[in-house]
Short mmCIF file of C-alpha atoms in Angstrom, two decimals:
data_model
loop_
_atom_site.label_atom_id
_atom_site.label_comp_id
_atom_site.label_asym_id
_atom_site.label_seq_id
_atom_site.Cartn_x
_atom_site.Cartn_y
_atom_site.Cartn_z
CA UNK A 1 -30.32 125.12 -45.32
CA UNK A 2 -30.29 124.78 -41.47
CA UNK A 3 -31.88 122.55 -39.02
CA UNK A 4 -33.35 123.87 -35.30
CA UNK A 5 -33.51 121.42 -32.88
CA UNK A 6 -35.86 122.42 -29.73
CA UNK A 7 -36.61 122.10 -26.46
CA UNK A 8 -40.89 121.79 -26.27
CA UNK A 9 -40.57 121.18 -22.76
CA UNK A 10 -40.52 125.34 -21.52
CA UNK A 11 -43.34 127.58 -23.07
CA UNK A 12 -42.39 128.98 -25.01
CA UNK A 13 -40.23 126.10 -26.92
CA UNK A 14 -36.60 126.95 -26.73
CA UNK A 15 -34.15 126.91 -29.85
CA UNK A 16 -30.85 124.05 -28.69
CA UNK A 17 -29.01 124.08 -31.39
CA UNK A 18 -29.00 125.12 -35.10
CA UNK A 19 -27.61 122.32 -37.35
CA UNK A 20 -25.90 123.65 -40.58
CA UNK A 21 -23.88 121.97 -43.58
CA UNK A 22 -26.89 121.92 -46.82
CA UNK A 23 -26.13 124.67 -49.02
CA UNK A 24 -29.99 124.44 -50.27
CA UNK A 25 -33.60 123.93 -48.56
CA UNK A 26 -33.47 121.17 -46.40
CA UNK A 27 -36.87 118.82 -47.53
CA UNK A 28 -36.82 115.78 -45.37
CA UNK A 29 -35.66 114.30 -42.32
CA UNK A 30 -35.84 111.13 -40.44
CA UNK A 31 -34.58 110.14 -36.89
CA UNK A 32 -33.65 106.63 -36.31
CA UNK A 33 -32.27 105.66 -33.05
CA UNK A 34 -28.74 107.92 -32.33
CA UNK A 35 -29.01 109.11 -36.24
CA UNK A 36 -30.82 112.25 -37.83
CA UNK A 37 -30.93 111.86 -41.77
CA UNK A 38 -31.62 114.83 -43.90
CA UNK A 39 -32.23 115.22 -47.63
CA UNK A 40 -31.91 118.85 -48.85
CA UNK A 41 -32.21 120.70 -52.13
CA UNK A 42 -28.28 120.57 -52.67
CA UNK A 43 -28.39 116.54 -53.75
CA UNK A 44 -27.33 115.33 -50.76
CA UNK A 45 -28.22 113.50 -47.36
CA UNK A 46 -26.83 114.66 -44.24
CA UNK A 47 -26.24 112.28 -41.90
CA UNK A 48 -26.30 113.56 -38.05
CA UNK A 49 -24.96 111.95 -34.92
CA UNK A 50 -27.44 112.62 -31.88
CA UNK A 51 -25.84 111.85 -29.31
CA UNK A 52 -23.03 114.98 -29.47
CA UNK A 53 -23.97 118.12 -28.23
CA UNK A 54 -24.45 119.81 -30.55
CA UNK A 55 -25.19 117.50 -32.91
CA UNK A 56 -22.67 116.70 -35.85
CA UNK A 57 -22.27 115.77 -39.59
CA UNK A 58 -20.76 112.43 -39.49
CA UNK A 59 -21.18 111.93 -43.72
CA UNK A 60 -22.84 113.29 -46.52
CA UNK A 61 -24.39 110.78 -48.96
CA UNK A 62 -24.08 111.62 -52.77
CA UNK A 63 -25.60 109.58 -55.15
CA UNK A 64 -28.47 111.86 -56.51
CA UNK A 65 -28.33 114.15 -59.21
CA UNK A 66 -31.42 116.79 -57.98
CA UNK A 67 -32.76 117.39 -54.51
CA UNK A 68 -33.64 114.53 -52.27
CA UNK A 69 -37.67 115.24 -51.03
CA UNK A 70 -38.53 111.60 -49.06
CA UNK A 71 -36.07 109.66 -46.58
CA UNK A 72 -37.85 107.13 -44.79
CA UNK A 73 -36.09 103.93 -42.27
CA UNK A 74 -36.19 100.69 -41.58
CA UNK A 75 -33.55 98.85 -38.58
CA UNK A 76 -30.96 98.70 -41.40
CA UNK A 77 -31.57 100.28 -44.72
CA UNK A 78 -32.51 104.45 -45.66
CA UNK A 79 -34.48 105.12 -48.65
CA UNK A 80 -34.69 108.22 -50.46
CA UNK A 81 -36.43 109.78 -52.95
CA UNK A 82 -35.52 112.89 -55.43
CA UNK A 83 -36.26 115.04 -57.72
CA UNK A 84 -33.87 113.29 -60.39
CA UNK A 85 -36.67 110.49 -60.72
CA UNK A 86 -35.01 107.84 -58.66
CA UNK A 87 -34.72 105.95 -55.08
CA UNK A 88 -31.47 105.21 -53.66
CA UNK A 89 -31.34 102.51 -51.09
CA UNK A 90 -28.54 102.30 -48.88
CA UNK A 91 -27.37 100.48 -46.20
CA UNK A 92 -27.19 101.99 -42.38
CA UNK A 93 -25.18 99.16 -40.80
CA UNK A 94 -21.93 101.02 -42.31
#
């Protein structure tokens, strides 16, 4: 239910920042430009602004009933995929 984000610059790789907010296993994740998207076991995707330090929740998406286990991007849409059988698509001009 948390999220590492590292440095792979030093050896070894250095632990930044630890991202939390899912309550279950976080299964996907997808970076697009300033925006880190993650789908976890709890229903829900997490959407994360990148350009705070640390990085922070701006909103949760709810629209699935199970765990969300694909997010993939395009310049202005996210698609994901869950465990209740469906794909969501919403829009990421918002």
């Amino acid at each position: 239910n948390t999220i590492r984000v590292w440095d792979l610059t030093p050896s070894p790789p250095v632990s930044l920042h630890m991202l939390t907010g899912h309550t279950s296993f976080v299964y996907a994740m997808v970076v697009a430009g300033n925006r880190l998207y993650s789908g976890s076991g709890d229903d829900t995707i997490r959407v994360w602004n990148l350009t705070q330090s640390p990085p922070v929740s701006w909103h949760t998406l709810k629209d699935h009933t199970d765990g969300v286990r694909a997010l993939a991007v395009t310049a202005d849409r996210l698609y994901s995929g869950s465990q209740d059988a469906t794909i969501r698509v919403w829009d990421t001009t918002q």
